[in-house]
Short mmCIF file of C-alpha atoms and ligand atoms in Angstrom, two decimals:
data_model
loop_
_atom_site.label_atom_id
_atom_site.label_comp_id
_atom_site.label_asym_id
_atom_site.label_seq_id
_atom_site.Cartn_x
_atom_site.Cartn_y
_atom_site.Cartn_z
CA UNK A 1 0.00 0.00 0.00
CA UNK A 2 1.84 3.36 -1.34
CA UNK A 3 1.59 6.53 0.84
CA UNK A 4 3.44 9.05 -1.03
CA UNK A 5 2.37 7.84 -4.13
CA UNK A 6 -1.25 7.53 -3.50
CA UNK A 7 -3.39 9.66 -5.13
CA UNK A 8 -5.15 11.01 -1.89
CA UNK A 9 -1.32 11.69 -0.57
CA UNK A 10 -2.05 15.64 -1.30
CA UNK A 11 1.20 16.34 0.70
CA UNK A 12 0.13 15.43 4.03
CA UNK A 13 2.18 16.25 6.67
CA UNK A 14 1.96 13.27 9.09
CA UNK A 15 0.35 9.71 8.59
CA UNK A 16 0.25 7.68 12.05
CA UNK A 17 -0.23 4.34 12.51
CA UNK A 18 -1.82 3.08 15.42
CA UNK A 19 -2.42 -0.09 16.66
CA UNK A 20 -2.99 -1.70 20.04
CA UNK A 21 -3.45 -5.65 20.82
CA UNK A 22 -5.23 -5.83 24.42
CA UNK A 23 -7.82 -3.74 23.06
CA UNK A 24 -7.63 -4.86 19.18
CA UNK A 25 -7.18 -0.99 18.17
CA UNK A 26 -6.11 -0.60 15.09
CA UNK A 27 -6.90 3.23 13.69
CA UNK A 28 -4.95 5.44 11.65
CA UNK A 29 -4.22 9.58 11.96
CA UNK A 30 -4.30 11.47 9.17
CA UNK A 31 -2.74 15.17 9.68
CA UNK A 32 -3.14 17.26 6.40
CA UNK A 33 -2.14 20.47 6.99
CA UNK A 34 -1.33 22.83 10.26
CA UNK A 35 -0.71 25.88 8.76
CA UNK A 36 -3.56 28.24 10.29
CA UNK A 37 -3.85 26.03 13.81
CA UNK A 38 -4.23 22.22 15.15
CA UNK A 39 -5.47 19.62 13.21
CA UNK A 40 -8.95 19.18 13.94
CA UNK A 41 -11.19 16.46 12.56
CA UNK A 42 -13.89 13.34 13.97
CA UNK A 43 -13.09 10.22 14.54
CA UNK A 44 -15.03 7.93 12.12
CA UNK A 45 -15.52 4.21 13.38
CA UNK A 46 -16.06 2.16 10.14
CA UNK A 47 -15.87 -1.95 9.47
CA UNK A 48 -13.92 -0.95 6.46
CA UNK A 49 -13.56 -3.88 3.92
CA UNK A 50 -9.28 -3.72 3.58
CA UNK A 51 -6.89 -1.20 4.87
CA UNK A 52 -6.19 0.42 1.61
CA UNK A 53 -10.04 1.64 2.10
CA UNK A 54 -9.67 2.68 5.39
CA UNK A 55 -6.63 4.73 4.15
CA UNK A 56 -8.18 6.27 1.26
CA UNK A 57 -11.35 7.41 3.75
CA UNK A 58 -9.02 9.08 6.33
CA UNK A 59 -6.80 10.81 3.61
CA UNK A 60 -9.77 12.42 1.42
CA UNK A 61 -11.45 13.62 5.18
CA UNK A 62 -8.53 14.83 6.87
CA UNK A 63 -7.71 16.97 3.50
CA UNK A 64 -11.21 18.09 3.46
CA UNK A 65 -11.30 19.55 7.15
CA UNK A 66 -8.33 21.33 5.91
CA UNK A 67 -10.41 23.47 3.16
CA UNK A 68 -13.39 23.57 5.34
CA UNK A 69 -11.37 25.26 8.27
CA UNK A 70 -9.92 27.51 5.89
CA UNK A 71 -12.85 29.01 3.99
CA UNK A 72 -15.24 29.14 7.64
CA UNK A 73 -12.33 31.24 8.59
CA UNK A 74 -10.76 29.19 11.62
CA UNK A 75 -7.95 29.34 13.40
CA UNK A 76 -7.42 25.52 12.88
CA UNK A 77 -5.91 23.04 10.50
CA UNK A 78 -7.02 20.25 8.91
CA UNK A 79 -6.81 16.24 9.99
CA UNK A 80 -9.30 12.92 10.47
CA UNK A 81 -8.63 9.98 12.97
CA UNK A 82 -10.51 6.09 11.35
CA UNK A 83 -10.59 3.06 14.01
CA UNK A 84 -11.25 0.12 11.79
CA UNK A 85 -13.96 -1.76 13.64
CA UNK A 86 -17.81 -2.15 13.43
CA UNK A 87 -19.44 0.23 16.18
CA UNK A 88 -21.92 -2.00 16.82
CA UNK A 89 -19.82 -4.71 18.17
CA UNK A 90 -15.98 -3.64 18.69
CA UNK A 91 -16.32 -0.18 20.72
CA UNK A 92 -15.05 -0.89 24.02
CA UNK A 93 -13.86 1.95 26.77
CA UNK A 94 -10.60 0.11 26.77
CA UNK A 95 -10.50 0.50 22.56
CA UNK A 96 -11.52 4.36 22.96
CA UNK A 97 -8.93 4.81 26.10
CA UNK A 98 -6.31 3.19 23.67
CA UNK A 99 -7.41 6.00 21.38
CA UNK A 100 -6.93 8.63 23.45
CA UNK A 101 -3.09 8.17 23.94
CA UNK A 102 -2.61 7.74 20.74
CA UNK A 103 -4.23 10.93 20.17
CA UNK A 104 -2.24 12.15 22.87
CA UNK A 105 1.05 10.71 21.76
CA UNK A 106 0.87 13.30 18.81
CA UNK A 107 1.21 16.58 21.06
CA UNK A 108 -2.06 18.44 20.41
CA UNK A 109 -1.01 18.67 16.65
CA UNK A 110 -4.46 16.68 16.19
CA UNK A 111 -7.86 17.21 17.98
CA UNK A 112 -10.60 14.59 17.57
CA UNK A 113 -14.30 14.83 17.44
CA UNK A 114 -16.79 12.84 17.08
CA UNK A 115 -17.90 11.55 13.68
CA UNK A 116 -20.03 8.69 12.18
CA UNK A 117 -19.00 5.61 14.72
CA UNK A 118 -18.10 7.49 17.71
CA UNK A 119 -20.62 9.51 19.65
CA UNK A 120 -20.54 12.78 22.58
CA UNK A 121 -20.23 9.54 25.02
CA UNK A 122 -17.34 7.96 23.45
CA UNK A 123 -15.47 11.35 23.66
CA UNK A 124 -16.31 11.74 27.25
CA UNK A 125 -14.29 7.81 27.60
CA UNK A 126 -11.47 9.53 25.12
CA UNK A 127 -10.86 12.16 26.99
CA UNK A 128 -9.89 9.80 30.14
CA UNK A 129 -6.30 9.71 27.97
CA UNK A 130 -6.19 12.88 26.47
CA UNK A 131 -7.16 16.22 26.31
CA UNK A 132 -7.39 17.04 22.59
CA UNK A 133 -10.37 16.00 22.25
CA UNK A 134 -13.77 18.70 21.43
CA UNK A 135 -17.71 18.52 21.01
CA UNK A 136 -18.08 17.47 24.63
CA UNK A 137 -20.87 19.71 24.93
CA UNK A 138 -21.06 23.08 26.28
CA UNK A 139 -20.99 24.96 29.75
CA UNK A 140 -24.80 24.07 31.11
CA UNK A 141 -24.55 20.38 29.81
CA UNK A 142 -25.75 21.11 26.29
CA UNK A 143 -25.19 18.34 23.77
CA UNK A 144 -22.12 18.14 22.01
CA UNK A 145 -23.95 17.07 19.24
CA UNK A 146 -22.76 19.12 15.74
CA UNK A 147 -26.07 18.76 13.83
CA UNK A 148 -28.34 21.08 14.58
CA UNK A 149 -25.07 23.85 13.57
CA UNK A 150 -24.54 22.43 10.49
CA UNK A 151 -27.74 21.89 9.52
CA UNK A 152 -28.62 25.52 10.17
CA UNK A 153 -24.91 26.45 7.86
CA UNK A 154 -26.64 24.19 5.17
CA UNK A 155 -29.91 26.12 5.50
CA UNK A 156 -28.07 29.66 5.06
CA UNK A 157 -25.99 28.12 1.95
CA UNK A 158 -29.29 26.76 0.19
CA UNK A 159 -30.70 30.35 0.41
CA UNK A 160 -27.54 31.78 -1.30
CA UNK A 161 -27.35 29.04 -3.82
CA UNK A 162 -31.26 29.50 -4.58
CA UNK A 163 -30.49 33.15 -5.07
CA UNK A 164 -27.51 33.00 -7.32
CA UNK A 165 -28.85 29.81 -9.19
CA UNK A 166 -32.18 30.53 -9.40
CA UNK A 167 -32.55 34.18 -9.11
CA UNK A 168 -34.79 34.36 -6.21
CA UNK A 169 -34.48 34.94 -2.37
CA UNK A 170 -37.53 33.67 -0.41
CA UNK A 171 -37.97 29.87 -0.33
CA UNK A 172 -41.71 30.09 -0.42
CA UNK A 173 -42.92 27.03 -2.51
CA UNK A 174 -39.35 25.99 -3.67
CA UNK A 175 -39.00 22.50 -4.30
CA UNK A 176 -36.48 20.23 -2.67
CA UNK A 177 -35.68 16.96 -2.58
CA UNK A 178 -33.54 15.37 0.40
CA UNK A 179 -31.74 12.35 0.28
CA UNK A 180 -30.98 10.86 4.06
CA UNK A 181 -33.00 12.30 6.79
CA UNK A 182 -30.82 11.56 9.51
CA UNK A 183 -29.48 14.19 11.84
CA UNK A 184 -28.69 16.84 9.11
CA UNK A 185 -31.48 16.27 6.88
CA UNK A 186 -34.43 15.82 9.08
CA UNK A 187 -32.80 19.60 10.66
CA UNK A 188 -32.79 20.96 7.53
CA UNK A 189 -35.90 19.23 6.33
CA UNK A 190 -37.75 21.56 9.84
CA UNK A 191 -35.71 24.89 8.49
CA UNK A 192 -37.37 24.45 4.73
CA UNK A 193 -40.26 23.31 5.77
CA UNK A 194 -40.96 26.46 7.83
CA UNK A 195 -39.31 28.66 5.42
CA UNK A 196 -41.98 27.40 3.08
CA UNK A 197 -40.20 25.09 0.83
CA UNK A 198 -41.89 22.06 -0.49
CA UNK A 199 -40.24 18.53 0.34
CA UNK A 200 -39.57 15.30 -1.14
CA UNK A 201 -36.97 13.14 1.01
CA UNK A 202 -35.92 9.45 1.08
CA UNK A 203 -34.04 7.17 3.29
CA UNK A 204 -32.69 3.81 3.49
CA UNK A 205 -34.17 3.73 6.96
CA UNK A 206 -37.99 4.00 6.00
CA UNK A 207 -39.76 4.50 8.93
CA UNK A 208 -37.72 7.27 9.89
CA UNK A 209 -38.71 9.01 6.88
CA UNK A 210 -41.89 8.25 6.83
CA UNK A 211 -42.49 9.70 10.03
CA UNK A 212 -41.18 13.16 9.22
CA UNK A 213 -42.90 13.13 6.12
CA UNK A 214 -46.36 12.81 7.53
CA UNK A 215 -45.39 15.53 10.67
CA UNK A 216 -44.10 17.99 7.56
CA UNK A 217 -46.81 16.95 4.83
CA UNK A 218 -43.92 16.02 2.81
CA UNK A 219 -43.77 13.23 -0.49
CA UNK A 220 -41.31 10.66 -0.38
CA UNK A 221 -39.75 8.36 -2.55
CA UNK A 222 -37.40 5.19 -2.75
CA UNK A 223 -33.53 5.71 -2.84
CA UNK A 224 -33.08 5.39 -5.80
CA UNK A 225 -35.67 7.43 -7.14
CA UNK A 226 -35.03 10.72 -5.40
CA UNK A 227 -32.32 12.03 -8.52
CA UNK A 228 -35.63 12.01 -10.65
CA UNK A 229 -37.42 14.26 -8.16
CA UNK A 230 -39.17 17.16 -10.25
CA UNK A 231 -37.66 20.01 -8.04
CA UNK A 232 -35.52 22.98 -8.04
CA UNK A 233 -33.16 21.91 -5.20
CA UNK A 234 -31.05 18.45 -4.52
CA UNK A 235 -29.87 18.03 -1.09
CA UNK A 236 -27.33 15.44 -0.67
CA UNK A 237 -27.19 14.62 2.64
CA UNK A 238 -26.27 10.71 3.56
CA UNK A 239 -23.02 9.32 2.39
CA UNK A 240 -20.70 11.06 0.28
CA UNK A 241 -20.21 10.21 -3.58
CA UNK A 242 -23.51 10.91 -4.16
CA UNK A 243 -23.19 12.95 -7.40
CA UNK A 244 -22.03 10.36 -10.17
CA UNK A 245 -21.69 10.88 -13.98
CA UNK A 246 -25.28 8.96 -14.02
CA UNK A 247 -26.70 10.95 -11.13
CA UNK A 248 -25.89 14.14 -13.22
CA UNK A 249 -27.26 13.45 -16.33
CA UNK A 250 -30.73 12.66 -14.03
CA UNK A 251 -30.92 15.19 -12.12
CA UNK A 252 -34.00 17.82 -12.52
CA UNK A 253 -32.79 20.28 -9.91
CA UNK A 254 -30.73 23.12 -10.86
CA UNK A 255 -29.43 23.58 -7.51
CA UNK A 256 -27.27 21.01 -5.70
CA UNK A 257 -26.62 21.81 -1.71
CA UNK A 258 -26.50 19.43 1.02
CA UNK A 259 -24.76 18.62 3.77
CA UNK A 260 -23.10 15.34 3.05
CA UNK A 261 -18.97 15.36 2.64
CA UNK A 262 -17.38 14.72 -0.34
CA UNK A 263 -20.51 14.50 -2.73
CA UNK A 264 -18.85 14.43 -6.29
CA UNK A 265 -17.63 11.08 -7.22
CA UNK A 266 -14.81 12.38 -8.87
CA UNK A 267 -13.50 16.15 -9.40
CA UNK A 268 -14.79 16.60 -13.28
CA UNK A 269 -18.20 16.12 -12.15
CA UNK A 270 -18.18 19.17 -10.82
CA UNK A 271 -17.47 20.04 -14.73
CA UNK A 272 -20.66 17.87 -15.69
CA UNK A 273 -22.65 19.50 -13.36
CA UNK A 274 -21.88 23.04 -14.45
CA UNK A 275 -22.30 21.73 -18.65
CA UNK A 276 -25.98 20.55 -17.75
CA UNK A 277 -26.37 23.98 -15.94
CA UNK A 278 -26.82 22.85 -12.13
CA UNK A 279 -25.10 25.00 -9.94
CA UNK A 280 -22.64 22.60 -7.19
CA UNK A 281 -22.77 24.54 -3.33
CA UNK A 282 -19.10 22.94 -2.56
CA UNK A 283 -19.90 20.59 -0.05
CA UNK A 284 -16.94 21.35 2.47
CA UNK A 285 -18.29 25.37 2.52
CA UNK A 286 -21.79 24.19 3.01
CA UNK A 287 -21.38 22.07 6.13
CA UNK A 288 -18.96 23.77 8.50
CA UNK A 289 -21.68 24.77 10.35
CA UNK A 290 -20.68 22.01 12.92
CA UNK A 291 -16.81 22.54 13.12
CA UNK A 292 -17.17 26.25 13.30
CA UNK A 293 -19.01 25.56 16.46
CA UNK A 294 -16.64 23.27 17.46
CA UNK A 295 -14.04 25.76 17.10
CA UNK A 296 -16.11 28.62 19.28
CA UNK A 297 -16.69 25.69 22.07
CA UNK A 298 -12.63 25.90 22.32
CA UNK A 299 -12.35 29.60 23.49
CA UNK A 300 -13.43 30.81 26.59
CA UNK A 301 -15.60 33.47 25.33
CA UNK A 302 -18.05 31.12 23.71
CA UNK A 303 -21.54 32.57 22.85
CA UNK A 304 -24.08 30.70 20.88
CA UNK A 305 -25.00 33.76 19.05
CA UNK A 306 -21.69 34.72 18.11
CA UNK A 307 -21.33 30.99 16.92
CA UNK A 308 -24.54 31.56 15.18
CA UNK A 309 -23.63 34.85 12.98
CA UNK A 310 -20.00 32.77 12.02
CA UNK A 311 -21.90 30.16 11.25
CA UNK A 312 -24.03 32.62 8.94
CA UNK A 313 -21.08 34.05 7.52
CA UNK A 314 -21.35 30.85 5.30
CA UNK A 315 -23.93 32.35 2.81
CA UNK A 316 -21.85 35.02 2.97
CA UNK A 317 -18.86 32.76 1.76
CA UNK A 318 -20.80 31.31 -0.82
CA UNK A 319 -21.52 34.60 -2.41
CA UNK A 320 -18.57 35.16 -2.83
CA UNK A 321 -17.65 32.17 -4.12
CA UNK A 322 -20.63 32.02 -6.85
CA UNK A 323 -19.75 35.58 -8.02
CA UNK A 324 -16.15 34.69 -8.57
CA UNK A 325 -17.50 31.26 -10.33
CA UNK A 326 -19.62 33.43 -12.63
CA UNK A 327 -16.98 36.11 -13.26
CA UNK A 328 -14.50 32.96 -14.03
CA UNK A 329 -16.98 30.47 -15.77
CA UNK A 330 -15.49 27.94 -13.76
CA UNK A 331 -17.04 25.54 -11.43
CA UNK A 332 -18.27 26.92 -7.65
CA UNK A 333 -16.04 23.65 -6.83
CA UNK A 334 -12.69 24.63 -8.32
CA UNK A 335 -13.06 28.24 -7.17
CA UNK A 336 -13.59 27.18 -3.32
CA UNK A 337 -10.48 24.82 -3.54
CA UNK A 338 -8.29 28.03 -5.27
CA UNK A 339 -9.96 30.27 -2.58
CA UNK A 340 -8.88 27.65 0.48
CA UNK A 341 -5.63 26.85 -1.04
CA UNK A 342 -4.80 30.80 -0.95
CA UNK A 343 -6.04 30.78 2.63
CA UNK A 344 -3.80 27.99 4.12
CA UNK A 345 -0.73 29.02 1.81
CA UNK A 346 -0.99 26.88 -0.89
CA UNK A 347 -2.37 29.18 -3.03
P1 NAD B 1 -26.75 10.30 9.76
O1 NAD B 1 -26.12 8.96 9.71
O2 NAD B 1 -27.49 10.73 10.98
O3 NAD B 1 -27.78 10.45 8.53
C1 NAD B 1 -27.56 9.92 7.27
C2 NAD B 1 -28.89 9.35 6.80
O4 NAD B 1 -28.76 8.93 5.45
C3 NAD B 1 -29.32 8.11 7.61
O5 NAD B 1 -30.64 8.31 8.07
C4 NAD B 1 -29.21 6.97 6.60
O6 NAD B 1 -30.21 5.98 6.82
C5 NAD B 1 -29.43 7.70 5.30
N1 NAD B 1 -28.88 7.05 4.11
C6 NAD B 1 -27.72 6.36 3.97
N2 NAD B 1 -27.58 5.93 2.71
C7 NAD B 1 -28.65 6.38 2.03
C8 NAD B 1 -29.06 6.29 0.68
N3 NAD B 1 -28.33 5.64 -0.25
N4 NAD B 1 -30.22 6.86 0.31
C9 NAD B 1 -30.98 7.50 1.22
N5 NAD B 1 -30.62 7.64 2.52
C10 NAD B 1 -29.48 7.09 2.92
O7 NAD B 1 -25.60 11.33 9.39
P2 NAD B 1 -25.63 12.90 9.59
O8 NAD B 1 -24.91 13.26 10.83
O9 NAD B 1 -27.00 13.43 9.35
O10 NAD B 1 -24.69 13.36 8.38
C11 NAD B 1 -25.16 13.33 7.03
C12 NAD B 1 -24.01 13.68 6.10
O11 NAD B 1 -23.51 14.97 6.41
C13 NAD B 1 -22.81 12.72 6.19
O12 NAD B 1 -22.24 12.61 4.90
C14 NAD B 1 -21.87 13.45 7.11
O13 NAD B 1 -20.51 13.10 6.86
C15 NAD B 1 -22.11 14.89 6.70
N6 NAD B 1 -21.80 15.85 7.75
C16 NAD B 1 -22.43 15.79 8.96
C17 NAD B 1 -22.11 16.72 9.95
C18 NAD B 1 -22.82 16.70 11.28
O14 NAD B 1 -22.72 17.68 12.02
N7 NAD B 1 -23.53 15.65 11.64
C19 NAD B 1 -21.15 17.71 9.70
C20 NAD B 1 -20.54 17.76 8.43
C21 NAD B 1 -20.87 16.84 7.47
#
C-alpha cells in the first residue's frame, strides 16, 4: 500500500499508525495540513472492507477539514482519525482509552471529534487519555452534538445558492428533494419546511422518513428514485459520492446543496454539473456549520450567538464564491479549492 504515491497523498504532513493488541485498536491519523492552527477532525468508526479503504477514507477527510477550516475562517488546521472496527460490536472503553493516547502521543497537533462511529459519550471515555479532544458539549450540559449547527450552515448556503442559481431569495414554494434524513437532513428538512419550501426526502431507513414526512406533509420516494425528483433543489445529505456521472445526467434540480462530505464522485463532475447547468454549493463550505461551532466551544468566550452569525457568515462565503465562479466560468467547486488553497498558503 503506497503513501506518497497515492493519489489522496495531497502532501500530508503526518500519517500515524496506530495499533494496540489488548484492546484490538487498530486506527490510523491522518494530519493534512497545520498551517492556520491544530489539526482538527472526527473520529469515524467504520468496518472498512481492507486497509487500503480505510486509508483512502481518512486521507480524502482529513484533506477536506483542511479546506473547510480555511474558507469558515478558523484558526485551525485540517486532519481525520478512522478506528477500523464495526461500532456496533468492537467499541469498548478500553479501545476508545487506547485512542486517546494515541491521540495524545501526537502533542495536540491533532484534535478529535466525534464523527459517524463514535458519539458525545465515546469522547467523554477519550478524553480519560487525552485532552485534545472537542464537542463534549457546552458549559450548562448542552449536547455536544454538531447537527443542529450544520444543519442551520446548510440552510443559510441553500438560500444563497437558490439566489444565485435561481434568481430568487424567499424559499416560499421551492422545491427540494432530500436524500438521508438523519441528523442533518431531518434539521434541515424543519428549516425548509418552515421557510416554506416544499419537500420530497428518502431514506434507506424507512420509517424514519416516513415519520417526518407525515409531521411535515412532505412526499417521499425510494432511494433510488429521489435524482428524478421534479424540483428545483437536490440536497445530498447521507453518504458522500452521491453525485455520479449517471446521477448528473438525471438530475432535474438546478441547484445542488447538502450537507453530506465529499458528494462528487470524482472532481470533473463538478465540470458535468456546471455543462448541464446545475449550480454545485461545494460541499466542504456548506457544512462547516458544525466545526465552526466546534471551534467557538474551544475559546473561553463562547456565545451561541456569536457561533450563530459565524456560522451565517457561510452564505456570505458562498456569495462570494458564486460571483467569482460566474466572473471565471469555472465551477463553484474549483473556485472554493483556489480560494482555500490561498487561505492555508498553498495558493
Ligand atoms: P446520519 O447517519 O445521521 O444520517 C444519514 C442518513 O442517510 C441516515 O438516516 C441513513 O439511513 C441515510 N442514508 C444512507 N444511505 C442512504 C441512501 N443511499 N439513500 C438515502 N438515505 C441514505 O448522518 P448525519 O450526521 O446526518 O450526516 C449526514 C451527512 O452529512 C454525512 O455525509 C456526514 O458526513 C455529513 N456531515 C455531517 C455533519 C454533522 O454535524 N452531523 C457535519 C458535516 C458533514
Amino acid at each position: 500500500m503506497p503513501i506518497f504515491e497515492h493519489p489522496d497523498f495531497d502532501h500530508h504532513r503526518q500519517i500515524v499508525f496506530g495499533s494496540d493488541e489488548a484492546s484490538g485498536l487498530r486506527a490510523i491519523i491522518a494530519i493534512h495540513d497545520t498551517h492556520r492552527g491544530p489539526a482538527l477532525g472526527g473520529l469515524r468508526i467504520y468496518p472498512y472492507a481492507s486497509e487500503a479503504e480505510a486509508l483512502t477514507d481518512v486521507l480524502r477527510l482529513s484533506r477536506g477539514m483542511t479546506y473547510k477550516s480555511a474558507l469558515a475562517d478558523l484558526p485551525l488546521g485540517g486532519g481525520k482519525a478512522v478506528i477500523i472496527a464495526d461500532p456496533r460490536t468492537d467499541k469498548t472503553p478500553e479501545l476508545l482509552r487506547a485512542m486517546g493516547r494515541l491521540v495524545d502521543s501526537l502533542g495536540g497537533a491533532y484534535i478529535t471529534a466525534e464523527d459517524s462511529g463514535s458519539s458525545e459519550a465515546d469522547m467523554r471515555i477519550i478524553a480519560e487519555t487525552t485532552r485534545h479532544v472537542s464537542g463534549l458539549g457546552r458549559d450548562g450540559g448542552e449536547s455536544g452534538d454538531p447537527s443542529p449547527f450544520t444543519a442551520w450552515g446548510v440552510f443559510c448556503a441553500l438560500k444563497s445558492a437558490v439566489c444565485h442559481g435561481l434568481g430568487r431569495r424567499d424559499l416560499e414554494g421551492l422545491r427540494v428533494a432530500i436524500q438521508g434524513v438523519g441528523h442533518v437532513g431531518a434539521l434541515l428538512a424543519r428549516h425548509l419546511h418552515a421557510a416554506g419550501a416544499r419537500l420530497v426526502f428518502t431514506d434507506v431507513n424507512r420509517e424514519a422518513s416516513i415519520h417526518l414526512a407525515e409531521e411535515l406533509g412532505a412526499e417521499t420516494t425510494a432511494p433510488d428514485a429521489i435524482f428524478d425528483a421534479e424540483v428545483d433543489v437536490f440536497a445530498p445529505c447521507a453518504l458522500g459520492a452521491a453525485l455520479t456521472p449517471e446521477v448528473v445526467e438525471r438530475l432535474r434540480a438546478k441547484v445542488v446543496c447538502g450537507a453530506a462530505n465529499n458528494q462528487l464522485a470524482s472532481p470533473e463532475i463538478a465540470e458535468r454539473l456546471m455543462a448541464r447547468g446545475i449550480l454545485y454549493t461545494p460541499d466542504y463550505v456548506a457544512n462547516a456549520g458544525g466545526v465552526i461551532e466546534i471551534a467557538w466551544q474551544r475559546r473561553n468566550d463562547y456565545r451561541r450567538e456569536a457561533a450563530m452569525t459565524h456560522i451565517e457568515g457561510i452564505g456570505n462565503t458562498l456569495d462570494e464564491i458564486f460571483a467569482r465562479a460566474t466572473r471565471e466560468q469555472r465551477s463553484p467547486a474549483r473556485v472554493a479549492d483556489d480560494l482555500a488553497r490561498e487561505r492555508f498558503g498553498r495558493g
